[in-house]
Tab-separated table of C-alpha atoms and ligand atoms in Angstrom:
chain	number	residue	atom	x	y	z
A	1	MET	CA	-46.221	96.860	-140.774
A	2	VAL	CA	-49.422	95.793	-141.000
A	3	LEU	CA	-49.301	95.433	-144.979
A	4	ASN	CA	-46.325	93.466	-144.366
A	5	LEU	CA	-48.116	91.100	-142.281
A	6	LEU	CA	-51.103	90.518	-144.634
A	7	TRP	CA	-49.056	89.984	-147.403
A	8	MET	CA	-46.797	87.453	-145.180
A	9	PHE	CA	-50.258	85.931	-144.258
A	10	LEU	CA	-51.479	85.365	-148.154
A	11	LYS	CA	-48.091	84.109	-148.968
A	12	PHE	CA	-48.509	81.008	-146.405
A	13	LEU	CA	-52.070	80.863	-146.921
A	14	PRO	CA	-51.932	77.626	-149.122
A	15	ILE	CA	-49.458	76.051	-147.080
A	16	ILE	CA	-51.733	76.600	-143.833
A	17	THR	CA	-54.786	75.486	-146.271
A	18	THR	CA	-52.803	72.025	-146.641
A	19	ALA	CA	-51.690	71.606	-143.424
A	20	VAL	CA	-55.574	72.019	-141.736
A	21	GLN	CA	-56.625	69.873	-144.731
A	22	GLY	CA	-53.869	67.577	-144.033
A	23	LEU	CA	-54.711	67.377	-140.354
A	24	ARG	CA	-58.606	67.207	-140.785
A	25	ASN	CA	-57.865	64.045	-143.009
A	26	LEU	CA	-55.720	62.456	-140.399
A	27	THR	CA	-58.524	62.788	-137.501
A	28	PHE	CA	-61.718	60.899	-137.154
A	29	PRO	CA	-65.289	61.991	-137.060
A	30	ASN	CA	-65.794	62.278	-132.972
A	31	ASN	CA	-68.522	59.475	-133.359
A	32	PHE	CA	-66.116	57.135	-135.169
A	33	LYS	CA	-66.072	54.083	-133.348
A	34	PHE	CA	-63.060	51.253	-133.521
A	35	GLY	CA	-63.419	47.641	-132.437
A	36	VAL	CA	-61.993	44.004	-132.918
A	37	ALA	CA	-63.267	41.097	-133.868
A	38	THR	CA	-63.089	37.386	-132.921
A	39	SER	CA	-65.474	34.551	-134.049
A	40	ALA	CA	-66.214	31.826	-131.500
A	41	TYR	CA	-64.886	28.639	-133.341
A	42	GLN	CA	-61.715	30.523	-134.098
A	43	ILE	CA	-60.929	31.347	-130.272
A	44	GLU	CA	-62.981	29.301	-127.370
A	45	GLY	CA	-61.994	25.988	-127.462
A	46	ALA	CA	-63.504	24.066	-125.204
A	47	TRP	CA	-65.615	22.358	-127.922
A	48	ASN	CA	-67.115	20.231	-125.580
A	49	GLU	CA	-67.410	21.452	-122.539
A	50	ASP	CA	-70.071	22.188	-120.010
A	51	GLY	CA	-72.666	20.440	-121.946
A	52	LYS	CA	-71.978	22.013	-125.331
A	53	GLY	CA	-73.571	20.480	-128.479
A	54	GLN	CA	-71.452	20.091	-131.734
A	55	SER	CA	-71.304	22.186	-134.425
A	56	ILE	CA	-70.320	21.204	-138.010
A	57	TRP	CA	-67.091	22.465	-137.793
A	58	ASP	CA	-66.431	20.195	-134.712
A	59	HIS	CA	-67.761	17.382	-136.494
A	60	TYR	CA	-66.259	17.633	-139.911
A	61	LEU	CA	-62.889	18.722	-138.644
A	62	HIS	CA	-62.491	15.790	-136.109
A	63	LYS	CA	-64.020	13.586	-138.792
A	64	TYR	CA	-61.481	14.706	-141.928
A	65	PRO	CA	-58.734	16.330	-140.180
A	66	TYR	CA	-56.541	16.326	-143.248
A	67	LEU	CA	-58.859	18.724	-144.742
A	68	VAL	CA	-57.291	21.688	-142.608
A	69	LYS	CA	-53.567	22.617	-143.806
A	70	ASP	CA	-51.824	21.571	-140.507
A	71	LYS	CA	-54.522	18.908	-139.650
A	72	SER	CA	-55.345	21.289	-136.572
A	73	ASN	CA	-58.750	22.463	-135.025
A	74	GLY	CA	-60.734	24.687	-133.161
A	75	ASP	CA	-60.909	22.076	-129.822
A	76	ILE	CA	-59.104	24.318	-128.035
A	77	ALA	CA	-58.033	27.303	-130.033
A	78	CYS	CA	-56.793	30.365	-127.988
A	79	ASP	CA	-58.861	28.589	-125.214
A	80	SER	CA	-61.017	31.789	-124.550
A	81	TYR	CA	-63.733	29.821	-123.031
A	82	HIS	CA	-61.290	29.778	-119.944
A	83	LYS	CA	-59.279	33.094	-120.359
A	84	TYR	CA	-62.114	35.685	-121.272
A	85	LYS	CA	-60.734	37.447	-118.712
A	86	GLU	CA	-57.690	38.017	-119.665
A	87	ASP	CA	-58.913	38.918	-123.345
A	88	VAL	CA	-60.976	41.764	-121.858
A	89	LYS	CA	-58.291	43.001	-120.253
A	90	LEU	CA	-56.041	43.182	-123.506
A	91	LEU	CA	-59.275	44.934	-125.357
A	92	LYS	CA	-59.164	47.313	-122.551
A	93	ASP	CA	-55.689	47.980	-122.688
A	94	LEU	CA	-55.827	48.543	-126.583
A	95	GLY	CA	-58.713	51.053	-125.504
A	96	VAL	CA	-61.305	49.500	-128.490
A	97	ASP	CA	-65.119	50.753	-128.106
A	98	PHE	CA	-66.315	47.849	-128.918
A	99	TYR	CA	-65.263	43.929	-129.353
A	100	ARG	CA	-67.279	42.183	-132.038
A	101	PHE	CA	-67.355	38.528	-131.221
A	102	SER	CA	-69.911	35.287	-132.265
A	103	ILE	CA	-71.826	33.236	-129.889
A	104	ALA	CA	-71.482	29.778	-130.844
A	105	TRP	CA	-75.352	28.564	-131.532
A	106	THR	CA	-74.596	25.125	-129.680
A	107	ARG	CA	-73.477	26.341	-126.532
A	108	ILE	CA	-76.859	28.208	-125.896
A	109	ILE	CA	-78.626	25.268	-127.516
A	110	PRO	CA	-76.737	22.164	-127.768
A	111	MET	CA	-79.291	20.524	-130.102
A	112	GLY	CA	-79.787	23.574	-132.092
A	113	TYR	CA	-83.283	22.865	-132.822
A	114	LYS	CA	-85.804	25.270	-131.619
A	115	ASP	CA	-87.356	24.156	-128.139
A	116	SER	CA	-85.081	21.468	-127.642
A	117	GLY	CA	-83.513	22.987	-124.384
A	118	VAL	CA	-80.968	25.514	-123.359
A	119	SER	CA	-77.744	25.363	-121.793
A	120	LEU	CA	-77.212	27.301	-118.562
A	121	GLU	CA	-73.454	27.334	-118.594
A	122	GLY	CA	-73.659	28.103	-121.931
A	123	ILE	CA	-75.817	30.889	-121.031
A	124	GLU	CA	-73.568	32.018	-118.248
A	125	TYR	CA	-70.530	31.979	-120.205
A	126	TYR	CA	-71.477	35.055	-122.579
A	127	ASN	CA	-73.430	36.691	-119.692
A	128	ASN	CA	-69.761	36.661	-117.919
A	129	LEU	CA	-68.125	37.986	-121.014
A	130	ILE	CA	-70.468	40.710	-121.672
A	131	ASP	CA	-70.679	42.133	-118.221
A	132	GLU	CA	-66.716	41.954	-118.230
A	133	LEU	CA	-66.869	43.692	-121.402
A	134	LEU	CA	-69.250	46.563	-119.928
A	135	ALA	CA	-67.298	46.843	-116.785
A	136	SER	CA	-64.324	47.715	-119.004
A	137	ASP	CA	-66.229	50.272	-120.978
A	138	ILE	CA	-66.374	48.323	-123.945
A	139	GLU	CA	-69.282	47.833	-126.103
A	140	PRO	CA	-70.509	44.210	-127.054
A	141	TYR	CA	-71.121	43.655	-130.898
A	142	VAL	CA	-72.668	40.502	-131.367
A	143	THR	CA	-72.628	38.151	-134.030
A	144	ILE	CA	-75.224	35.804	-133.623
A	145	PHE	CA	-73.944	33.125	-136.439
A	146	HIS	CA	-70.422	33.001	-137.510
A	147	TRP	CA	-70.304	29.380	-139.512
A	148	ASP	CA	-70.852	27.224	-136.704
A	149	THR	CA	-74.159	25.626	-137.565
A	150	PRO	CA	-75.403	22.686	-135.010
A	151	LYS	CA	-74.691	19.300	-136.146
A	152	THR	CA	-77.908	18.278	-135.466
A	153	LEU	CA	-79.557	20.842	-138.044
A	154	GLU	CA	-77.176	19.797	-141.098
A	155	GLU	CA	-78.347	16.393	-140.508
A	156	ASN	CA	-81.344	17.684	-141.691
A	157	GLY	CA	-79.785	19.723	-144.751
A	158	GLY	CA	-78.596	22.642	-142.605
A	159	TRP	CA	-79.004	25.836	-144.611
A	160	LEU	CA	-80.372	24.197	-147.655
A	161	ASN	CA	-83.728	23.199	-146.018
A	162	ASN	CA	-85.841	26.202	-144.945
A	163	SER	CA	-86.751	24.401	-141.719
A	164	ILE	CA	-83.947	26.201	-140.408
A	165	VAL	CA	-85.048	29.507	-140.630
A	166	ASP	CA	-87.337	28.920	-137.869
A	167	HIS	CA	-84.549	27.123	-135.773
A	168	TYR	CA	-82.693	30.155	-136.221
A	169	VAL	CA	-85.341	32.957	-135.486
A	170	SER	CA	-85.748	31.116	-132.190
A	171	TYR	CA	-82.106	31.143	-131.436
A	172	ALA	CA	-81.826	34.924	-132.149
A	173	ARG	CA	-84.987	35.316	-129.885
A	174	ILE	CA	-83.436	33.552	-127.434
A	175	LEU	CA	-80.201	36.040	-127.436
A	176	PHE	CA	-82.545	39.278	-127.466
A	177	GLU	CA	-84.070	37.946	-124.106
A	178	LEU	CA	-81.231	37.027	-122.529
A	179	TYR	CA	-78.434	39.678	-123.693
A	180	GLY	CA	-80.257	42.401	-125.518
A	181	ASP	CA	-80.418	44.593	-122.115
A	182	ARG	CA	-77.081	44.647	-122.343
A	183	VAL	CA	-75.971	44.192	-126.334
A	184	LYS	CA	-76.907	47.032	-128.399
A	185	HIS	CA	-75.404	46.205	-131.706
A	186	TRP	CA	-76.325	42.874	-133.358
A	187	LEU	CA	-74.944	40.884	-136.299
A	188	THR	CA	-77.153	38.495	-137.604
A	189	PHE	CA	-74.854	36.442	-140.166
A	190	ASN	CA	-71.159	36.899	-141.128
A	191	GLU	CA	-70.210	36.236	-144.740
A	192	PHE	CA	-73.004	34.472	-146.635
A	193	SER	CA	-70.723	33.507	-149.151
A	194	GLN	CA	-68.134	31.621	-147.252
A	195	PHE	CA	-70.241	29.324	-145.240
A	196	CYS	CA	-73.010	29.410	-148.459
A	197	GLU	CA	-70.975	29.095	-152.008
A	198	GLU	CA	-67.859	27.744	-150.032
A	199	GLY	CA	-69.840	25.446	-147.757
A	200	TYR	CA	-72.761	23.893	-149.737
A	201	SER	CA	-71.242	24.527	-153.720
A	202	ARG	CA	-67.861	24.567	-153.562
A	203	ALA	CA	-66.904	21.934	-150.752
A	204	GLU	CA	-64.286	24.384	-149.662
A	205	LYS	CA	-65.605	25.185	-145.786
A	206	ALA	CA	-67.611	23.093	-143.573
A	207	PRO	CA	-70.317	21.113	-144.628
A	208	PHE	CA	-68.147	20.492	-147.795
A	209	LYS	CA	-71.033	19.942	-149.775
A	210	SER	CA	-70.256	20.699	-153.682
A	211	LEU	CA	-73.677	21.179	-155.413
A	212	GLN	CA	-72.169	23.710	-157.513
A	213	GLY	CA	-74.453	26.467	-158.725
A	214	ILE	CA	-77.250	25.118	-156.503
A	215	GLY	CA	-76.319	25.084	-153.340
A	216	GLY	CA	-74.732	28.215	-152.204
A	217	TYR	CA	-77.788	30.121	-153.974
A	218	GLN	CA	-80.105	28.012	-151.852
A	219	CYS	CA	-78.414	28.213	-148.896
A	220	THR	CA	-77.934	32.253	-149.071
A	221	HIS	CA	-81.533	32.591	-149.758
A	222	ASN	CA	-82.651	30.962	-146.681
A	223	ALA	CA	-80.439	32.956	-144.597
A	224	LEU	CA	-81.526	36.145	-146.301
A	225	ILE	CA	-85.074	35.381	-145.045
A	226	ALA	CA	-83.908	34.259	-141.663
A	227	HIS	CA	-82.156	37.516	-141.374
A	228	SER	CA	-85.388	39.525	-142.564
A	229	ARG	CA	-87.930	37.523	-140.344
A	230	THR	CA	-85.115	38.170	-137.374
A	231	TYR	CA	-85.149	42.092	-138.114
A	232	LYS	CA	-88.971	42.017	-138.075
A	233	MET	CA	-88.887	40.285	-134.764
A	234	TYR	CA	-86.425	42.568	-133.544
A	235	VAL	CA	-88.001	45.870	-134.704
A	236	GLU	CA	-91.431	44.526	-133.293
A	237	GLU	CA	-90.534	42.811	-129.891
A	238	PHE	CA	-87.538	44.078	-128.657
A	239	LYS	CA	-86.249	47.727	-130.281
A	240	ILE	CA	-88.112	49.925	-128.404
A	241	SER	CA	-87.600	48.482	-125.209
A	242	GLN	CA	-83.732	47.450	-125.926
A	243	LYS	CA	-82.833	50.531	-128.247
A	244	GLY	CA	-80.611	48.622	-129.943
A	245	PHE	CA	-79.427	48.491	-133.927
A	246	LEU	CA	-79.220	45.223	-135.968
A	247	GLY	CA	-77.250	44.465	-139.221
A	248	LEU	CA	-75.319	42.082	-140.633
A	249	SER	CA	-71.886	41.541	-142.217
A	250	VAL	CA	-71.443	40.829	-145.899
A	251	ASP	CA	-67.671	40.477	-147.246
A	252	THR	CA	-66.243	41.887	-150.350
A	253	ALA	CA	-63.228	42.619	-152.438
A	254	TRP	CA	-63.120	45.694	-154.749
A	255	ALA	CA	-63.416	44.312	-158.363
A	256	GLU	CA	-61.180	46.564	-160.295
A	257	PRO	CA	-60.845	46.652	-164.439
A	258	LYS	CA	-57.777	44.513	-165.133
A	259	THR	CA	-57.551	47.287	-168.087
A	260	ASP	CA	-59.511	50.656	-169.228
A	261	SER	CA	-61.480	48.627	-171.673
A	262	ILE	CA	-64.826	48.272	-171.944
A	263	LEU	CA	-65.122	44.459	-171.536
A	264	ASP	CA	-62.921	44.754	-168.356
A	265	LYS	CA	-65.205	47.278	-167.223
A	266	LEU	CA	-68.253	45.316	-167.471
A	267	ALA	CA	-65.948	42.458	-166.193
A	268	ALA	CA	-65.483	44.109	-162.951
A	269	GLU	CA	-69.211	45.389	-162.467
A	270	GLU	CA	-70.377	42.043	-163.331
A	271	GLU	CA	-68.025	40.919	-160.049
A	272	MET	CA	-69.305	42.970	-157.915
A	273	LEU	CA	-72.898	42.055	-159.033
A	274	PHE	CA	-72.417	38.639	-158.313
A	275	SER	CA	-70.032	38.806	-155.129
A	276	TYR	CA	-71.548	41.672	-153.178
A	277	PHE	CA	-74.755	43.213	-154.605
A	278	TYR	CA	-76.826	39.822	-154.844
A	279	TYR	CA	-76.234	39.694	-151.314
A	280	LEU	CA	-77.498	43.467	-150.628
A	281	HIS	CA	-79.544	44.248	-152.783
A	282	PRO	CA	-82.627	42.290	-151.103
A	283	LEU	CA	-81.816	44.227	-147.845
A	284	ILE	CA	-82.414	47.284	-149.408
A	285	PHE	CA	-84.514	47.270	-152.419
A	286	GLY	CA	-86.496	43.822	-151.379
A	287	ASP	CA	-85.284	41.498	-154.202
A	288	TYR	CA	-82.230	40.093	-156.159
A	289	PRO	CA	-80.887	42.507	-158.924
A	290	THR	CA	-83.095	42.034	-162.177
A	291	LEU	CA	-80.015	41.478	-164.241
A	292	LEU	CA	-78.751	38.734	-161.991
A	293	LYS	CA	-82.080	37.275	-161.697
A	294	MET	CA	-82.174	37.351	-165.689
A	295	LYS	CA	-78.504	35.727	-166.556
A	296	ILE	CA	-79.090	32.869	-163.876
A	297	SER	CA	-82.505	32.346	-165.253
A	298	LEU	CA	-80.936	32.149	-168.905
A	299	LYS	CA	-78.302	30.067	-168.027
A	300	SER	CA	-80.456	27.713	-166.165
A	301	SER	CA	-82.992	26.759	-169.075
A	302	VAL	CA	-80.051	26.632	-171.374
A	303	GLN	CA	-78.365	23.899	-168.769
A	304	GLY	CA	-81.795	21.801	-169.294
A	305	PHE	CA	-83.340	23.136	-165.631
A	306	ARG	CA	-87.176	23.659	-165.626
A	307	THR	CA	-86.471	26.659	-163.102
A	308	SER	CA	-83.944	28.990	-162.401
A	309	ARG	CA	-81.687	27.973	-160.054
A	310	LEU	CA	-81.589	30.910	-158.329
A	311	PRO	CA	-84.710	30.593	-155.822
A	312	LYS	CA	-87.323	32.988	-155.986
A	313	PHE	CA	-88.942	35.185	-152.733
A	314	ASN	CA	-92.639	35.883	-152.613
A	315	GLU	CA	-94.263	39.174	-151.997
A	316	SER	CA	-94.046	38.982	-148.310
A	317	GLU	CA	-90.925	37.833	-148.187
A	318	ILE	CA	-89.969	40.810	-150.710
A	319	GLU	CA	-91.923	43.598	-148.274
A	320	LEU	CA	-90.021	41.642	-145.579
A	321	LEU	CA	-86.731	42.056	-146.661
A	322	ARG	CA	-86.860	45.380	-147.730
A	323	GLY	CA	-84.819	47.649	-145.602
A	324	SER	CA	-84.327	45.286	-142.620
A	325	PHE	CA	-81.460	46.458	-141.186
A	326	ASP	CA	-80.125	49.319	-139.294
A	327	PHE	CA	-76.552	49.273	-140.349
A	328	ILE	CA	-74.452	47.064	-142.834
A	329	GLY	CA	-71.144	45.737	-142.101
A	330	LEU	CA	-68.390	45.298	-144.571
A	331	ASN	CA	-65.762	42.859	-144.324
A	332	HIS	CA	-63.106	44.073	-146.553
A	333	TYR	CA	-59.436	42.556	-146.887
A	334	THR	CA	-58.445	43.522	-150.608
A	335	THR	CA	-58.845	44.301	-154.287
A	336	ALA	CA	-58.779	41.774	-157.567
A	337	LEU	CA	-58.492	42.851	-161.227
A	338	CYS	CA	-61.562	41.728	-163.415
A	339	SER	CA	-61.596	40.317	-166.869
A	340	TRP	CA	-63.537	38.158	-169.039
A	341	SER	CA	-62.568	34.681	-168.348
A	342	ASN	CA	-62.200	32.150	-171.212
A	343	GLN	CA	-61.336	29.463	-168.638
A	344	LYS	CA	-63.527	26.419	-168.326
A	345	PHE	CA	-65.393	26.358	-164.813
A	346	PRO	CA	-67.804	23.990	-163.826
A	347	VAL	CA	-71.242	24.120	-165.455
A	348	PRO	CA	-73.589	24.532	-163.424
A	349	SER	CA	-71.798	26.836	-160.849
A	350	GLU	CA	-71.658	30.279	-159.465
A	351	LEU	CA	-68.449	30.838	-160.924
A	352	ASP	CA	-69.633	29.696	-164.374
A	353	ASP	CA	-72.934	32.405	-163.829
A	354	CYS	CA	-70.479	35.478	-163.220
A	355	GLY	CA	-67.803	34.270	-165.662
A	356	VAL	CA	-65.329	36.615	-164.448
A	357	LYS	CA	-61.604	35.971	-164.105
A	358	GLN	CA	-59.822	37.538	-161.463
A	359	SER	CA	-56.094	38.159	-160.848
A	360	GLN	CA	-53.409	40.314	-158.780
A	361	ASN	CA	-50.973	42.949	-159.722
A	362	THR	CA	-47.517	41.754	-159.479
A	363	THR	CA	-46.234	44.791	-158.011
A	364	TRP	CA	-49.004	44.121	-155.049
A	365	LYS	CA	-47.554	42.781	-151.558
A	366	ILE	CA	-49.123	39.653	-151.070
A	367	SER	CA	-49.961	38.275	-147.470
A	368	ALA	CA	-49.423	35.047	-145.817
A	369	ALA	CA	-53.001	34.012	-147.410
A	370	PRO	CA	-52.496	33.939	-150.819
A	371	TRP	CA	-55.829	35.754	-151.743
A	372	LEU	CA	-55.055	38.720	-149.755
A	373	ALA	CA	-53.056	41.855	-151.548
A	374	GLU	CA	-52.326	45.143	-150.049
A	375	VAL	CA	-54.416	47.392	-152.273
A	376	PRO	CA	-55.658	50.280	-149.614
A	377	TRP	CA	-57.059	52.336	-152.719
A	378	GLY	CA	-59.589	49.443	-153.278
A	379	LEU	CA	-61.260	50.212	-150.048
A	380	ARG	CA	-62.112	53.736	-150.711
A	381	LYS	CA	-63.495	52.879	-154.300
A	382	LEU	CA	-65.706	50.554	-152.743
A	383	LEU	CA	-66.850	52.802	-149.980
A	384	VAL	CA	-67.704	55.486	-152.653
A	385	TRP	CA	-69.315	52.168	-155.021
A	386	ILE	CA	-71.497	51.582	-151.665
A	387	LYS	CA	-72.614	54.976	-150.952
A	388	GLU	CA	-73.741	55.538	-154.694
A	389	LYS	CA	-75.394	52.210	-155.235
A	390	LEU	CA	-76.853	51.239	-152.134
A	391	ASN	CA	-78.029	54.867	-151.039
A	392	ASN	CA	-75.128	55.643	-148.314
A	393	PRO	CA	-76.420	53.329	-145.528
A	394	PRO	CA	-74.317	53.404	-142.221
A	395	LEU	CA	-71.689	51.426	-142.654
A	396	LEU	CA	-69.751	49.596	-140.084
A	397	ILE	CA	-66.322	47.646	-141.220
A	398	THR	CA	-66.745	44.875	-139.450
A	399	GLU	CA	-63.234	43.416	-140.786
A	400	ASN	CA	-59.825	44.140	-142.450
A	401	GLY	CA	-56.441	42.756	-141.512
A	402	TRP	CA	-53.402	41.209	-142.617
A	403	ALA	CA	-52.192	37.417	-142.392
A	404	THR	CA	-48.292	36.834	-141.789
A	405	THR	CA	-47.043	32.908	-141.185
A	406	ASP	CA	-44.952	34.419	-138.356
A	407	SER	CA	-46.193	35.702	-135.313
A	408	ASN	CA	-43.684	38.065	-134.608
A	409	LEU	CA	-43.872	40.939	-132.251
A	410	ASP	CA	-42.813	43.553	-135.025
A	411	ASP	CA	-45.004	43.260	-137.349
A	412	ASN	CA	-44.708	46.056	-139.670
A	413	ASP	CA	-46.695	44.803	-142.473
A	414	ARG	CA	-49.560	44.393	-140.546
A	415	MET	CA	-48.887	48.054	-139.327
A	416	ASN	CA	-48.568	49.592	-142.586
A	417	TYR	CA	-51.719	47.531	-143.962
A	418	HIS	CA	-53.917	49.158	-141.219
A	419	THR	CA	-52.263	52.528	-141.579
A	420	LYS	CA	-52.786	52.564	-145.231
A	421	TYR	CA	-56.548	51.046	-144.957
A	422	LEU	CA	-57.414	53.317	-142.550
A	423	SER	CA	-56.532	56.207	-144.217
A	424	GLU	CA	-58.577	55.513	-147.518
A	425	VAL	CA	-61.133	55.323	-144.754
A	426	LEU	CA	-60.663	58.917	-143.748
A	427	LYS	CA	-60.431	60.211	-147.100
A	428	ALA	CA	-63.874	58.198	-148.030
A	429	ILE	CA	-65.121	60.216	-145.087
A	430	HIS	CA	-63.814	63.694	-145.358
A	431	ASP	CA	-63.617	63.989	-149.217
A	432	ASP	CA	-66.320	61.739	-150.593
A	433	ASP	CA	-69.239	62.117	-147.864
A	434	CYS	CA	-68.961	57.947	-147.305
A	435	ASN	CA	-71.177	57.131	-143.909
A	436	VAL	CA	-68.421	55.096	-142.449
A	437	ILE	CA	-69.270	54.639	-139.214
A	438	GLY	CA	-66.677	52.972	-137.492
A	439	TYR	CA	-63.837	50.193	-138.061
A	440	THR	CA	-62.796	46.718	-136.915
A	441	ALA	CA	-59.535	45.076	-136.989
A	442	TRP	CA	-59.541	41.288	-137.572
A	443	THR	CA	-58.684	40.223	-135.361
A	444	LEU	CA	-57.925	40.450	-131.330
A	445	MET	CA	-55.438	37.754	-131.517
A	446	ASP	CA	-53.794	35.056	-133.576
A	447	ASN	CA	-56.347	31.875	-133.955
A	448	PHE	CA	-57.802	29.133	-135.804
A	449	GLU	CA	-57.452	30.333	-139.680
A	450	TRP	CA	-60.192	27.558	-140.996
A	451	MET	CA	-58.853	25.781	-143.764
A	452	SER	CA	-55.306	27.078	-143.248
A	453	GLY	CA	-55.280	26.194	-139.424
A	454	TYR	CA	-52.778	28.242	-137.375
A	455	GLY	CA	-50.629	28.883	-140.012
A	456	GLU	CA	-52.196	32.370	-141.068
A	457	LYS	CA	-52.020	34.844	-138.578
A	458	PHE	CA	-53.894	37.658	-138.344
A	459	GLY	CA	-53.888	38.917	-134.685
A	460	LEU	CA	-52.382	42.188	-133.263
A	461	VAL	CA	-51.840	39.850	-130.225
A	462	GLN	CA	-49.731	36.726	-130.500
A	463	VAL	CA	-50.804	33.522	-128.688
A	464	ASP	CA	-48.127	31.121	-127.712
A	465	LEU	CA	-49.991	27.443	-129.245
A	466	THR	CA	-47.221	25.564	-127.303
A	467	SER	CA	-47.928	26.781	-123.890
A	468	THR	CA	-50.799	25.222	-122.121
A	469	ASN	CA	-51.720	28.870	-120.820
A	470	ARG	CA	-51.949	30.017	-124.453
A	471	THR	CA	-49.738	32.996	-123.298
A	472	ARG	CA	-50.728	36.060	-124.929
A	473	THR	CA	-48.355	38.774	-126.124
A	474	PRO	CA	-49.332	41.950	-127.846
A	475	LYS	CA	-47.316	42.659	-131.266
A	476	ASP	CA	-46.326	46.026	-132.135
A	477	SER	CA	-49.491	46.689	-134.395
A	478	PHE	CA	-51.456	46.346	-131.173
A	479	PHE	CA	-49.752	49.425	-129.788
A	480	LEU	CA	-50.040	51.431	-132.922
A	481	TYR	CA	-53.780	50.780	-132.822
A	482	GLN	CA	-53.859	51.509	-129.261
A	483	LYS	CA	-52.613	55.043	-130.239
A	484	ILE	CA	-54.692	55.572	-132.960
A	485	ILE	CA	-57.808	55.124	-131.113
A	486	ARG	CA	-56.468	56.853	-127.958
A	487	ASN	CA	-55.738	60.203	-130.672
A	488	ARG	CA	-58.360	59.167	-133.035
A	489	LYS	CA	-56.205	60.293	-135.467
A	490	LEU	CA	-53.830	58.859	-137.866
A	491	ILE	CA	-50.013	58.643	-136.836
A	492	GLU	CA	-48.247	60.292	-140.030
B	501	NOJ	C1	-63.564	36.391	-142.754
B	501	NOJ	C2	-63.992	35.826	-141.616
B	501	NOJ	O1	-64.951	36.642	-140.856
B	501	NOJ	C3	-63.321	35.380	-140.631
B	501	NOJ	O2	-63.383	34.288	-140.013
B	501	NOJ	C4	-61.604	35.107	-141.294
B	501	NOJ	O3	-60.678	34.351	-140.116
B	501	NOJ	C5	-61.272	36.175	-141.936
B	501	NOJ	N1	-62.328	36.484	-142.514
B	501	NOJ	C6	-59.896	35.909	-142.158
B	501	NOJ	O4	-59.616	35.124	-143.466
């Protein structure tokens, strides 16, 4: 009898092991955090209420409405400025541990400039939002800057002028003083590449400048310095009393070689160098990667520039930059196939400096946003890459989501996308020992998707843009995410 039982046990052992393994791979660590994200211009509306100053998005989208696909803007958006209580109710119902939102610089300091006076109503709005969140047991994760540079500062060169660093640091100081007693997670910047390269080199986002091969590098340089000075200030003046953490969100796709050839592998590495390592290397090692510096410097001299188009950090800046974060935020949506390009890019340009051609596999499912293909395994590869190249920093996924053209409530595609990507996160945690501390779905509700207007919807909640009430209705993906958070487990 005993022998029989033992025999049966041994026989079923592999099945039991696989089941336990499977269960483990469906379960999130106890301290893993779940959240959703939004940004001020995309949801708040009330663009000129209660003394708010204009940002470059207010200004340029009024001036050039045709730049946005449906000629819309963020004047009203989801009207969260008035409906934040309803938003917090939704968040509570969703069960998230944190809510990542951004503060509109010009709501706090209407003129943008250091010492130019604050708006009490603007300050009050975020006080109320933060208090409402905390009363619902939701931690506020605050992005200090999500692209909405004050118009006044832009008139002075914006991120191309290094004097903006002082203005930014002083704005950040005001936020720490006002809200740091309750906000314990700060993100200095959201996605350098989008507001710098697209904003100052390729004229694809506000302020629509096309200083190819120069503007993006200069903007990023100033923003990196602003980040490191803010980190120093936070550590020296606030961290001990406020006990918070400061990081930033950097975006990247995963760069996959198009074929197994050595050349394509090199192309993919080059793409990771220019699209990601470029931004994070300074924060970890103090300076831009050597290969990147050499390549841009060489190209600049061939092109007749007296110095490299990539600005240089001085010794004290390098000192400040090195190690200037408590955690890294990753915005990730998709993967690109990489090969060397024989395409003619403008010279000079960031695209030419990198020289890599990106494409999608024809079998991949493409979302309403043409750049966004569903490639879940790309996230796992990226997480392993980050672990290996960036010394396994605490990594918070600060954005990940799927776009649809309609806002139907039965959003199966979005449910599949989030499930598949979360499953890759679990593999990266359990099988690859990646230090992923949390996940943020982009986004709470359908909102203003920049140059695509309201045509691309990423929300877990539908917003009826035809009603003055901006009625919110949770989609199926909302309830799926709710279940995942509640069980801290993926549903098979
Ligand atoms: C990146 C940005 O941070 C966010 O503002 C945007 O809406 C999403 N990704 C989707 O494109």
